[in-house]
CSV table of C-alpha atoms in Angstrom, one decimal:
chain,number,residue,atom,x,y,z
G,256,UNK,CA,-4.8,17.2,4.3
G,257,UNK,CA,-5.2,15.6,7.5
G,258,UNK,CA,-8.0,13.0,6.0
G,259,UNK,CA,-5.6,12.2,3.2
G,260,UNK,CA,-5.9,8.5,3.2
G,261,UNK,CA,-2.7,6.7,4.4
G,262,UNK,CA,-2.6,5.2,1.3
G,263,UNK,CA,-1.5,8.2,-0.5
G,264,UNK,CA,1.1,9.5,2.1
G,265,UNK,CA,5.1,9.4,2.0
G,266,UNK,CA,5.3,6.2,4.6
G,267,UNK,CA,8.6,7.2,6.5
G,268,UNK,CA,9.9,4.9,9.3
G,269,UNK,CA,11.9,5.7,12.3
G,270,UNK,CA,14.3,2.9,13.3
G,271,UNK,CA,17.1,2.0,16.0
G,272,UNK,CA,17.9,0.7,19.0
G,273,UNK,CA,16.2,1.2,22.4
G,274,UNK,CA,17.1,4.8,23.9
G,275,UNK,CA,19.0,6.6,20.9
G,276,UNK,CA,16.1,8.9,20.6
G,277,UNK,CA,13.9,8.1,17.8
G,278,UNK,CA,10.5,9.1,19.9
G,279,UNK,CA,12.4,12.1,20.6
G,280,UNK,CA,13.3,12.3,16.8
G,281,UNK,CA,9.5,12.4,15.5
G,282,UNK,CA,8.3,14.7,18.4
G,283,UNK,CA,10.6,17.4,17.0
G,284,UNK,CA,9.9,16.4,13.1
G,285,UNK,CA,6.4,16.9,14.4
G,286,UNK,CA,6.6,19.5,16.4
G,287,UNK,CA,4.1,17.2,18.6
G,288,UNK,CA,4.6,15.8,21.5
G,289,UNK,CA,3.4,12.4,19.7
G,290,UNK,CA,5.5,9.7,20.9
G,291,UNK,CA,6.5,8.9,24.6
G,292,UNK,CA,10.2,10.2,25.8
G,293,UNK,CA,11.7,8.0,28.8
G,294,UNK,CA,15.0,7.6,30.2
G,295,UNK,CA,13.4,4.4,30.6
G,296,UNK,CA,14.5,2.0,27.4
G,297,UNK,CA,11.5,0.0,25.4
G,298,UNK,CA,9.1,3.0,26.3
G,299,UNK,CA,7.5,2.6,22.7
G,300,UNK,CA,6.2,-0.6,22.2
G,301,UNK,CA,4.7,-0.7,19.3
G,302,UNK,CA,4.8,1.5,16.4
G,303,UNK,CA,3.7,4.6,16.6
G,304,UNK,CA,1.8,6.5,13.1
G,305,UNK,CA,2.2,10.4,12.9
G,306,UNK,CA,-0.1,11.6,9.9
G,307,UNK,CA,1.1,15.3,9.3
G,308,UNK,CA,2.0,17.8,5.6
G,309,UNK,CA,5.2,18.2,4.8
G,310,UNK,CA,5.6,20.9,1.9
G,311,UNK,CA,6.8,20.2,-0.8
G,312,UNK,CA,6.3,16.5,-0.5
G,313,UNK,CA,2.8,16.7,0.7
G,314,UNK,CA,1.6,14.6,2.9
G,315,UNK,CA,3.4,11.8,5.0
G,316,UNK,CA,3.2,9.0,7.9
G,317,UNK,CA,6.1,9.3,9.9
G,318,UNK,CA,6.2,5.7,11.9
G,319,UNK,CA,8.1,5.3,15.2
G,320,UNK,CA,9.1,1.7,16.0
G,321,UNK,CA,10.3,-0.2,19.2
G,322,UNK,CA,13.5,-0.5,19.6
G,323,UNK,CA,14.9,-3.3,17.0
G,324,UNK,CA,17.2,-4.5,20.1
G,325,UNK,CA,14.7,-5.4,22.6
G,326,UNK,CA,14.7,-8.7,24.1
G,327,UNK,CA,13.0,-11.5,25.7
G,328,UNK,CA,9.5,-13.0,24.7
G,329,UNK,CA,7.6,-9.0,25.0
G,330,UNK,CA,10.7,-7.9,23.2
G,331,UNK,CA,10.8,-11.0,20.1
G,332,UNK,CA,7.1,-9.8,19.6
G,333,UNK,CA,8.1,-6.1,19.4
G,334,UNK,CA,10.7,-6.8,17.2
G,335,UNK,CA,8.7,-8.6,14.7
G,336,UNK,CA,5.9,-5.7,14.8
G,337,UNK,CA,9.3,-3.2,13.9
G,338,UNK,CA,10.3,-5.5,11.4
G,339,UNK,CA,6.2,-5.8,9.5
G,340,UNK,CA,6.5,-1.7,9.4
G,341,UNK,CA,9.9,-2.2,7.1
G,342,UNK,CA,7.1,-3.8,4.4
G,343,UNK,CA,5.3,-0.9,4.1
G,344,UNK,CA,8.0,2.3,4.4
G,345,UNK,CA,9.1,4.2,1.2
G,346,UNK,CA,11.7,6.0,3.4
G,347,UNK,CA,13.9,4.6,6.4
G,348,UNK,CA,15.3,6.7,9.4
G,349,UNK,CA,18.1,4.7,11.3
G,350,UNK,CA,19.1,6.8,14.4
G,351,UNK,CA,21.8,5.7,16.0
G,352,UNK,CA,23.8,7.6,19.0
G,353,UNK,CA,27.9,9.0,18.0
G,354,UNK,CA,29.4,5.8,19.3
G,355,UNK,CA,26.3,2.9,19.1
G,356,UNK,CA,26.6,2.3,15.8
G,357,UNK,CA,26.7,-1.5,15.4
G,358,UNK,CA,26.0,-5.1,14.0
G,359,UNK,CA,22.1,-3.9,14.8
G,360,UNK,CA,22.5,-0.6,12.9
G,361,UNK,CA,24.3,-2.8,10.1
G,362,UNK,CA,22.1,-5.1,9.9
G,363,UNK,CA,19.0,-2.4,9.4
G,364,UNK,CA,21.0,-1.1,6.6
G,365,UNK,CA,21.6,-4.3,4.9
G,366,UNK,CA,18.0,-4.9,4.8
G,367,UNK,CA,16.6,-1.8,3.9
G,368,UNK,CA,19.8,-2.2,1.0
G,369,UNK,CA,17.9,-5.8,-0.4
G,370,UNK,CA,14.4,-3.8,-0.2
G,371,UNK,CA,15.6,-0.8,-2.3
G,372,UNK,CA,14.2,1.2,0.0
G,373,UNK,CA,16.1,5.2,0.6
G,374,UNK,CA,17.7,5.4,4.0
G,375,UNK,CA,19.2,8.6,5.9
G,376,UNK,CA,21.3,7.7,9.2
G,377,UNK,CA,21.1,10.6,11.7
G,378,UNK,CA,23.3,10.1,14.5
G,379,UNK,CA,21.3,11.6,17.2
G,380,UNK,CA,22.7,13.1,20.8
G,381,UNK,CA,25.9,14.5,19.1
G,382,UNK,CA,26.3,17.4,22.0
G,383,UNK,CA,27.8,14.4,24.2
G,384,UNK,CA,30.3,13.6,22.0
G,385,UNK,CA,31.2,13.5,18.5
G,386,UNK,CA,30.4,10.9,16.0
G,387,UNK,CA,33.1,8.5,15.0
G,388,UNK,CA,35.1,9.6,11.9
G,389,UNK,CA,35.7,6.2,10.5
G,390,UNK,CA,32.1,5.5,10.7
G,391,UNK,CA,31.2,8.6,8.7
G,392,UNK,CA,33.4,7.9,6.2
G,393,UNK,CA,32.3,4.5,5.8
G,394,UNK,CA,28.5,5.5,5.1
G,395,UNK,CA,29.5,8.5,2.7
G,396,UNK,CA,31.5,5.7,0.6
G,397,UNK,CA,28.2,3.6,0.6
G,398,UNK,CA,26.3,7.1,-0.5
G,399,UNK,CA,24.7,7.1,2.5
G,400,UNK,CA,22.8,10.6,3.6
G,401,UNK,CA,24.0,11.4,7.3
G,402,UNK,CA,22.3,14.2,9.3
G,403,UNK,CA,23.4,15.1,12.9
G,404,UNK,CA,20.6,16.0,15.6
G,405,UNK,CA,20.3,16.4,19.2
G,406,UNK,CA,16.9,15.9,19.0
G,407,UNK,CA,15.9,16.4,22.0
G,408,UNK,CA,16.4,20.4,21.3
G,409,UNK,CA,15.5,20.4,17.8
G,410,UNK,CA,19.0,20.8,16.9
G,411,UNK,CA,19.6,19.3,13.1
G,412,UNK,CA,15.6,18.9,12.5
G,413,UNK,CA,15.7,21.1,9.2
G,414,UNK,CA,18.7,19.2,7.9
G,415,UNK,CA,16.6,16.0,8.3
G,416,UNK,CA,13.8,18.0,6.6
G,417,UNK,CA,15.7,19.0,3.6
G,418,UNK,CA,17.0,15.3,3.6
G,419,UNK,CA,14.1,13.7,3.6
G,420,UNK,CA,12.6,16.0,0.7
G,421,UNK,CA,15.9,15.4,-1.3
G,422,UNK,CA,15.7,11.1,-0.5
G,423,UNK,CA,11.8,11.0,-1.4
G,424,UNK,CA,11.6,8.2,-4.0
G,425,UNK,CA,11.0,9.9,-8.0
G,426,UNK,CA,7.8,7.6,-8.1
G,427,UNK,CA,5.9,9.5,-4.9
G,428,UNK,CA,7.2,13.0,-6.3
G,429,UNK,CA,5.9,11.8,-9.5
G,430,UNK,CA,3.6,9.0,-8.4
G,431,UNK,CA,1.6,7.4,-11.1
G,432,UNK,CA,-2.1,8.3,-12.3
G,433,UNK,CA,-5.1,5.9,-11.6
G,434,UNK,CA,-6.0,6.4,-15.3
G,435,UNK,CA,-3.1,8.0,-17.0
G,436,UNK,CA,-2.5,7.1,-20.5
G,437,UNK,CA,-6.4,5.3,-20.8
G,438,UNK,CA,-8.1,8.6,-20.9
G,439,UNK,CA,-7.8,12.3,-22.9
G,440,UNK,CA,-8.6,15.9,-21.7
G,441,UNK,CA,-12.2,16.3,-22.6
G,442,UNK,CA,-13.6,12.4,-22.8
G,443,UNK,CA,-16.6,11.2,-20.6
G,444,UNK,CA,-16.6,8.2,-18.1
G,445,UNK,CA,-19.0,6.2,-17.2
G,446,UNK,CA,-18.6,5.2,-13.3
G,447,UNK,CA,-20.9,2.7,-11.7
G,448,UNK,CA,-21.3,2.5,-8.3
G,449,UNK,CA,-23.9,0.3,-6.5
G,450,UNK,CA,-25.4,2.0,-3.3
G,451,UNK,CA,-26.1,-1.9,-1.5
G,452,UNK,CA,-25.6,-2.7,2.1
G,453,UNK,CA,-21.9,-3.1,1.5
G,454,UNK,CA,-21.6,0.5,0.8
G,455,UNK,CA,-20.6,3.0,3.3
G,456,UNK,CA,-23.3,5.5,4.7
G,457,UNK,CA,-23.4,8.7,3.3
G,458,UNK,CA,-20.0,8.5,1.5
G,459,UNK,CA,-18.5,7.1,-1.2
G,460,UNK,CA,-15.6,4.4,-0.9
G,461,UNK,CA,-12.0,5.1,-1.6
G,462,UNK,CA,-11.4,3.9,-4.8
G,463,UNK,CA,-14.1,5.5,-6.2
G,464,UNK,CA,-13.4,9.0,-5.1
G,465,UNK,CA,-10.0,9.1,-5.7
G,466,UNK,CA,-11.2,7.8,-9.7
G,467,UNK,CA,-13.3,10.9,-9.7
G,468,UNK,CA,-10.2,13.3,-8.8
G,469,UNK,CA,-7.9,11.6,-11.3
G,470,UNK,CA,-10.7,12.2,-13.7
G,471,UNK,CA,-10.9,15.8,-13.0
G,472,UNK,CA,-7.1,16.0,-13.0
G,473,UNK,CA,-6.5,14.0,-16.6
G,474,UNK,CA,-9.6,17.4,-17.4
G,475,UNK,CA,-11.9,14.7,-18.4
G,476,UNK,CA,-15.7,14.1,-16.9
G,477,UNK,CA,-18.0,11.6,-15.7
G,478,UNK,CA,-21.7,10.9,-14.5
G,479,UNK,CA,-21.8,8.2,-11.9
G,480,UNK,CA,-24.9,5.8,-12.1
G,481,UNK,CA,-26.1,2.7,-10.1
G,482,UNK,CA,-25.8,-0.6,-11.9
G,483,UNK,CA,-29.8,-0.3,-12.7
G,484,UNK,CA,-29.3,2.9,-14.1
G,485,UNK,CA,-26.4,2.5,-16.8
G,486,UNK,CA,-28.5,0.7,-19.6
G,487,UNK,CA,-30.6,4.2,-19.6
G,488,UNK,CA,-27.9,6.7,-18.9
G,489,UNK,CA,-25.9,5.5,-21.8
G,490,UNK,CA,-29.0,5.5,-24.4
G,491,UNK,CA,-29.4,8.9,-23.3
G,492,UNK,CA,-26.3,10.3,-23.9
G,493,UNK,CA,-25.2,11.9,-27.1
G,494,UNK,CA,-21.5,11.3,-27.0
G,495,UNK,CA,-19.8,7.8,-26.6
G,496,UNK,CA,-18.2,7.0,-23.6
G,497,UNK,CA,-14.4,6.4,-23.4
G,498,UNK,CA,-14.4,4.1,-20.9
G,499,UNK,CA,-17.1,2.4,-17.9
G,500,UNK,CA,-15.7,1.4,-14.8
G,501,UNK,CA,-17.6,-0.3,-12.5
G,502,UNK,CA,-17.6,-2.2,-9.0
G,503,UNK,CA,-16.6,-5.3,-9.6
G,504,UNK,CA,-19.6,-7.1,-7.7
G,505,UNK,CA,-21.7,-5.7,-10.4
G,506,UNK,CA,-19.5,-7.0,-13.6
G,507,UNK,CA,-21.7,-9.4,-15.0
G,508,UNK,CA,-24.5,-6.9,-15.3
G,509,UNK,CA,-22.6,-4.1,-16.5
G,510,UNK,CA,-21.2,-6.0,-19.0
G,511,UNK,CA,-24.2,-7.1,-20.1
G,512,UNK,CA,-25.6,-3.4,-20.4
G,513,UNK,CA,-22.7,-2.0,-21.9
G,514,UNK,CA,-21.8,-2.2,-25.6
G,515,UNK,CA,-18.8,-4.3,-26.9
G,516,UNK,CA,-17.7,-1.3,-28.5
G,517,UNK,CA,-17.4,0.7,-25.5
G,518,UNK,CA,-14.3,-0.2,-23.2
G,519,UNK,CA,-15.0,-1.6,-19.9
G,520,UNK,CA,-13.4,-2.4,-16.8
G,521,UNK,CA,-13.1,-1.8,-12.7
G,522,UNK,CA,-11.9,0.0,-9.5
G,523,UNK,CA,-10.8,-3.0,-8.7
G,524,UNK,CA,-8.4,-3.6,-11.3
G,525,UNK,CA,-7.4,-0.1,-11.6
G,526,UNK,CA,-6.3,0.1,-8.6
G,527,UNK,CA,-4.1,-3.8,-9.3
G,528,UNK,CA,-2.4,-1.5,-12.2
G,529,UNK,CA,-2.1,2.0,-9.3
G,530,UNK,CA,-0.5,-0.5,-6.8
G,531,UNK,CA,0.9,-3.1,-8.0
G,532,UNK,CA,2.6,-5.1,-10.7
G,533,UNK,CA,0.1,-5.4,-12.8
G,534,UNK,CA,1.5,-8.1,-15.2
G,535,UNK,CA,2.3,-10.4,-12.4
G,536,UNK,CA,-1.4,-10.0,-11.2
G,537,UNK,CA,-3.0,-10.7,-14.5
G,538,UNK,CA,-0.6,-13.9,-14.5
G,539,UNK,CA,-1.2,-15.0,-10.9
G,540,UNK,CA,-5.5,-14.7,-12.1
G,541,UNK,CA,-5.2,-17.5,-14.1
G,542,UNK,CA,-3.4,-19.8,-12.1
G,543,UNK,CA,-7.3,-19.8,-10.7
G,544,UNK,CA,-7.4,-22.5,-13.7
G,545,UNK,CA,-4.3,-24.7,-11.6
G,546,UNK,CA,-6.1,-25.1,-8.5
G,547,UNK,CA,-8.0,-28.4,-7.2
G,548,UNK,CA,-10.0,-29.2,-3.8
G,549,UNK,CA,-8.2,-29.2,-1.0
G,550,UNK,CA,-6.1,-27.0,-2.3
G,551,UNK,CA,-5.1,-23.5,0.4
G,552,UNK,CA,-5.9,-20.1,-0.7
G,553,UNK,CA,-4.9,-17.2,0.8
G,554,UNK,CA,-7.6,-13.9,1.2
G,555,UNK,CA,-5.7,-10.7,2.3
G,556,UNK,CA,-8.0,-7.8,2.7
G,557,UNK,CA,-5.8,-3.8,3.4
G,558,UNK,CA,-8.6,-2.6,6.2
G,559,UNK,CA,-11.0,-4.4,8.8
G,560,UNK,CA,-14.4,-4.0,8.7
G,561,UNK,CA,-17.2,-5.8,10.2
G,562,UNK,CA,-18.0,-8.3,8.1
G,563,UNK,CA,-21.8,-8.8,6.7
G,564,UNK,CA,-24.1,-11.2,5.2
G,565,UNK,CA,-22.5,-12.3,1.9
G,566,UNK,CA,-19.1,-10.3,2.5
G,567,UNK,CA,-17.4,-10.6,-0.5
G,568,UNK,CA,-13.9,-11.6,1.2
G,569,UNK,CA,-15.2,-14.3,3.4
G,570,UNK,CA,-18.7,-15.0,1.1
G,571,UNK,CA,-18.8,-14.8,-2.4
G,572,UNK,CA,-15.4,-15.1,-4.1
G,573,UNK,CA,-15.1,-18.5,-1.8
G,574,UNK,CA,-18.4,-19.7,-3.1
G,575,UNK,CA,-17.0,-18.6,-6.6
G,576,UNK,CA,-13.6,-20.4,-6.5
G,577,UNK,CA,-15.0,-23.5,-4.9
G,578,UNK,CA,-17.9,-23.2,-8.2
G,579,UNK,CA,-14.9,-22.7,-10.7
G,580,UNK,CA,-12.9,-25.4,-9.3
G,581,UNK,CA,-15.6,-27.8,-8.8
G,582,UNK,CA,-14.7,-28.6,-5.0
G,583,UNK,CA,-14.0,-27.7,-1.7
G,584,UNK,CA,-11.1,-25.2,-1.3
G,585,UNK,CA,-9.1,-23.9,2.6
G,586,UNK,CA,-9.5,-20.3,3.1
G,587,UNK,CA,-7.3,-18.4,5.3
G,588,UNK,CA,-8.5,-15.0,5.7
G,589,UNK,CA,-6.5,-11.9,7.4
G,590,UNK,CA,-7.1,-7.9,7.4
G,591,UNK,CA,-4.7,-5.5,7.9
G,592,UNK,CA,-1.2,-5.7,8.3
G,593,UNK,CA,-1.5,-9.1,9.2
G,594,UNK,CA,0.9,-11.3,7.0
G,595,UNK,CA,1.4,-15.0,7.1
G,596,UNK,CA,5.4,-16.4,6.9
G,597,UNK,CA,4.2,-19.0,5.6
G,598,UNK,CA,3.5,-18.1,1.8
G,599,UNK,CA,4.5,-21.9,0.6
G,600,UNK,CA,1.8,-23.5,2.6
G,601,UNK,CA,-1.0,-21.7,0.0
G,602,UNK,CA,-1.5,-22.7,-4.0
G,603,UNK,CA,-2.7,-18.6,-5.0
G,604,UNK,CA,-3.2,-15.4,-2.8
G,605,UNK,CA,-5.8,-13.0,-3.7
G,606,UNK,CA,-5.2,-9.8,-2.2
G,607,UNK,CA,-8.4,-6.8,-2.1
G,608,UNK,CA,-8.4,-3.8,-4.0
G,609,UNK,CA,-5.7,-2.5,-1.0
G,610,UNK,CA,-6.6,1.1,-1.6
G,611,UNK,CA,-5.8,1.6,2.1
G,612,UNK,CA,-1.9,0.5,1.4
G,613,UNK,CA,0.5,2.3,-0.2
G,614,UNK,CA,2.3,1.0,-3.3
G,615,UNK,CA,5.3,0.3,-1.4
G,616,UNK,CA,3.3,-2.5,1.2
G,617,UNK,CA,1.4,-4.2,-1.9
G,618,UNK,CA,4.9,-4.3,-4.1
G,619,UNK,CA,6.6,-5.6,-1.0
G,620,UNK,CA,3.8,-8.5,-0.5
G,621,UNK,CA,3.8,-9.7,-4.1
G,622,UNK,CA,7.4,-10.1,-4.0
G,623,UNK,CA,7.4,-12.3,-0.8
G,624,UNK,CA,4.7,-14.3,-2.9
G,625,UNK,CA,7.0,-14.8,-5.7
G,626,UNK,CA,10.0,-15.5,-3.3
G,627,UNK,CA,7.9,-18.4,-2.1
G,628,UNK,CA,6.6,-19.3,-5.5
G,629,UNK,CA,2.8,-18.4,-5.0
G,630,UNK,CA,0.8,-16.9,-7.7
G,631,UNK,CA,-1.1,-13.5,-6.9
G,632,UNK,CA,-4.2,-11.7,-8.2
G,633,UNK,CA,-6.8,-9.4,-6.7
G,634,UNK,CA,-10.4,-9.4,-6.4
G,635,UNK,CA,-11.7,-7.2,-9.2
G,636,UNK,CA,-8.8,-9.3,-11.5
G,637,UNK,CA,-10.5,-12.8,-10.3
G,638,UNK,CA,-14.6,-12.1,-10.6
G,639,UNK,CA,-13.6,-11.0,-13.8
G,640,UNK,CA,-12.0,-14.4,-14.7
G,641,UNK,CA,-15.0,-15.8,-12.7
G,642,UNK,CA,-17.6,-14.9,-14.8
G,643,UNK,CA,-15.7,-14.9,-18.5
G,644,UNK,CA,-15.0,-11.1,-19.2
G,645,UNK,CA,-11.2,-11.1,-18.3
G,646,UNK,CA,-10.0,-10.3,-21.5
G,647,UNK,CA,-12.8,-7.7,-22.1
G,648,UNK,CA,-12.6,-5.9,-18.8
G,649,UNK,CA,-7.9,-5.4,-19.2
G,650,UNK,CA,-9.0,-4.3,-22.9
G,651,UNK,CA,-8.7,-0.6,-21.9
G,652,UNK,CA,-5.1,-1.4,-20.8
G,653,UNK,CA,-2.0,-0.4,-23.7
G,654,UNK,CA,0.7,-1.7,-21.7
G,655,UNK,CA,-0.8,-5.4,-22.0
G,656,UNK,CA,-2.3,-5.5,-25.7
């Protein structure tokens, strides 16, 4: 499970202040010696990603962050790395030592309150002394899950264990299907995936695999075909597909091979629906129709890769919004975990198929778009609106009709 893509994993941060023992804290969660212990304070620096299987949750990334009271310029950068990882964690550790707890401990709670995101306080180095009552007290009237460790010898680490199985969010335990309630035991899908230069050697990409095992899990089956091959593979077969899902950069062509009455669609916007809000997507896709030269668009893509000749980030859906608008837009492109503040400055974000994020980071992005009033769509959600077939292609959909 090691190769489980991080996308898929129980994202748990680690949070505090400098020195209370959070490196300390995942080395004996990990039984690793993963993170740096020091005496020293500000030893981690930035965070720190621990990939590892935790039965029965399966697998996790436990995330280690610099201390959230560093200061100074080194120290403001830190901070605001700490503070991106709070985007993308479905679970948050704060560790605080018996008698630390204060307005930076507070303040961690408070936010991780607003996000809705599950927190467990472990007061850490309780063989020095003992934790303050009042303070217990106060987080067991807030329902808070407290678990006391001195880390440093393991003590407390199943407690934490048994916590963090019991805080778990219901929608990872039971985390929702790529194609669940589209397809029935026993139907056959249609999956066409180009083999161009964009694809990766000897492999096939994440979305697509992870189609085929939701496939195989809904007991359903599929043939995969190139885009050249799909006219002939579906005149030879005796059965009618439920359902052909393609990569989006080969939409128009698909469509054009596949019959009306067979449903249609793509990775792409399967995995808008897997991630994210769906509705809000298909709304932010036509606010393409709003947007006028000169206007700012925003291209967020989940992993970095070298880009190539006619990339479709940086390439082709530019050329295709500047065709659909009829002038010249501003594209700001980032990869990653990169995140501009400033969300107002842009008239529509189009974010990629983020199969590399979990649901948590692409939930937590589309809100700050709507905080700052900027519509939100994805790539395989926009070429569909580029070239006409948007209402064919979220046909296959129930929740939308």
């Amino acid at each position: 499970m090691i190769t489980t893509p991080k996308g898929m994993r129980l994202h748990i941060g680690i949070f505090g202040r400098r020195n209370v023992g959070k490196s300390s804290l995942l080395n004996a969660l990990t039984r690793q010696n993963v993170s740096i212990v020091s005496e020293i304070a500000g030893t981690t620096t930035d965070p720190v990603e621990k990939p590892m299987e935790m039965l029965p949750l399966g697998p996790v990334l436990f995330i280690d962050t610099a201390g959230i009271d560093d200061f100074g310029s080194l120290g403001e950068k830190r901070n605001k790395r700490t503070r991106k990882v709070f985007d993308r964690v479905d679970v948050a550790i704060i560790v605080s030592e018996p008698t630390g707890w204060n307005t930076f401990e507070e303040e961690l709670l408070f936010e991780f309150s607003e996000r809705r995101i599950p927190v467990i306080v472990v007061i850490n180095k309780t063989d020095l002394v003992q934790p303050d009552a009042s303070l217990l007290q106060r987080l067991k009237d807030k329902k808070i899950t407290i678990v006391e460790t001195v880390a440093s010898d393991k003590i407390g680490i199943l407690d934490l264990r048994e916590a963090l199985i019991r805080t778990a969010p219901d929608d990872f335990i039971n985390a929702p299907s790529i194609l669940g309630n589209i397809i029935k035991a026993g139907e056959l899908i249609v999956l066409v995936i180009p083999i161009d230069k964009e694809a990766p050697k000897g492999r096939l990409i994440l979305p697509e695999a992870q189609t085929i095992r939701d496939i195989l899990d809904h007991d359903a089956f599929c043939i995969v075909v190139k885009e050249h091959q799909l006219k002939a593979s579906l005149d030879s077969l005796k059965i009618k597909p439920a359902l052909v899902v393609t990569d989006s950069q080969a939409f128009r062509q698909v469509a054009d091979d596949t019959p009306n009455d067979v449903p249609l669609t793509s990775f792409s916007i399967l995995f808008a629906r897997y991630k994210g809000d769906f509705k809000e997507l298909i709304e932010g896709t036509y606010a393409i129709g709003n947007l006028k030269s000169g206007d700012n668009v925003l291209i967020a893509e989940s992993c970095s890769h070298h880009p190539i000749t006619d990339d479709i980030g940086r390439e082709k859906i530019p050329r295709w919004l500047n065709e659909t608008v009829g002038g010249k837009l501003n594209f700001t492109i980032v990869q990653g975990h990169d995140y501009p503040e400033n969300l107002k400055d842009y008239q529509l974000v189009i974010q990629c198929g983020s199969c590399m994020f979990n649901r948590r980071e692409v939930l937590s992005r589309m809100m700050q778009c709507k905080r700052a009033g900027v519509p939100v769509t994805n790539y395989g959600l926009a070429i569909a609106y580029f070239i006409g077939i948007l209402d064919r292609a979220l046909a296959p959909f129930p929740e939308i009709q």
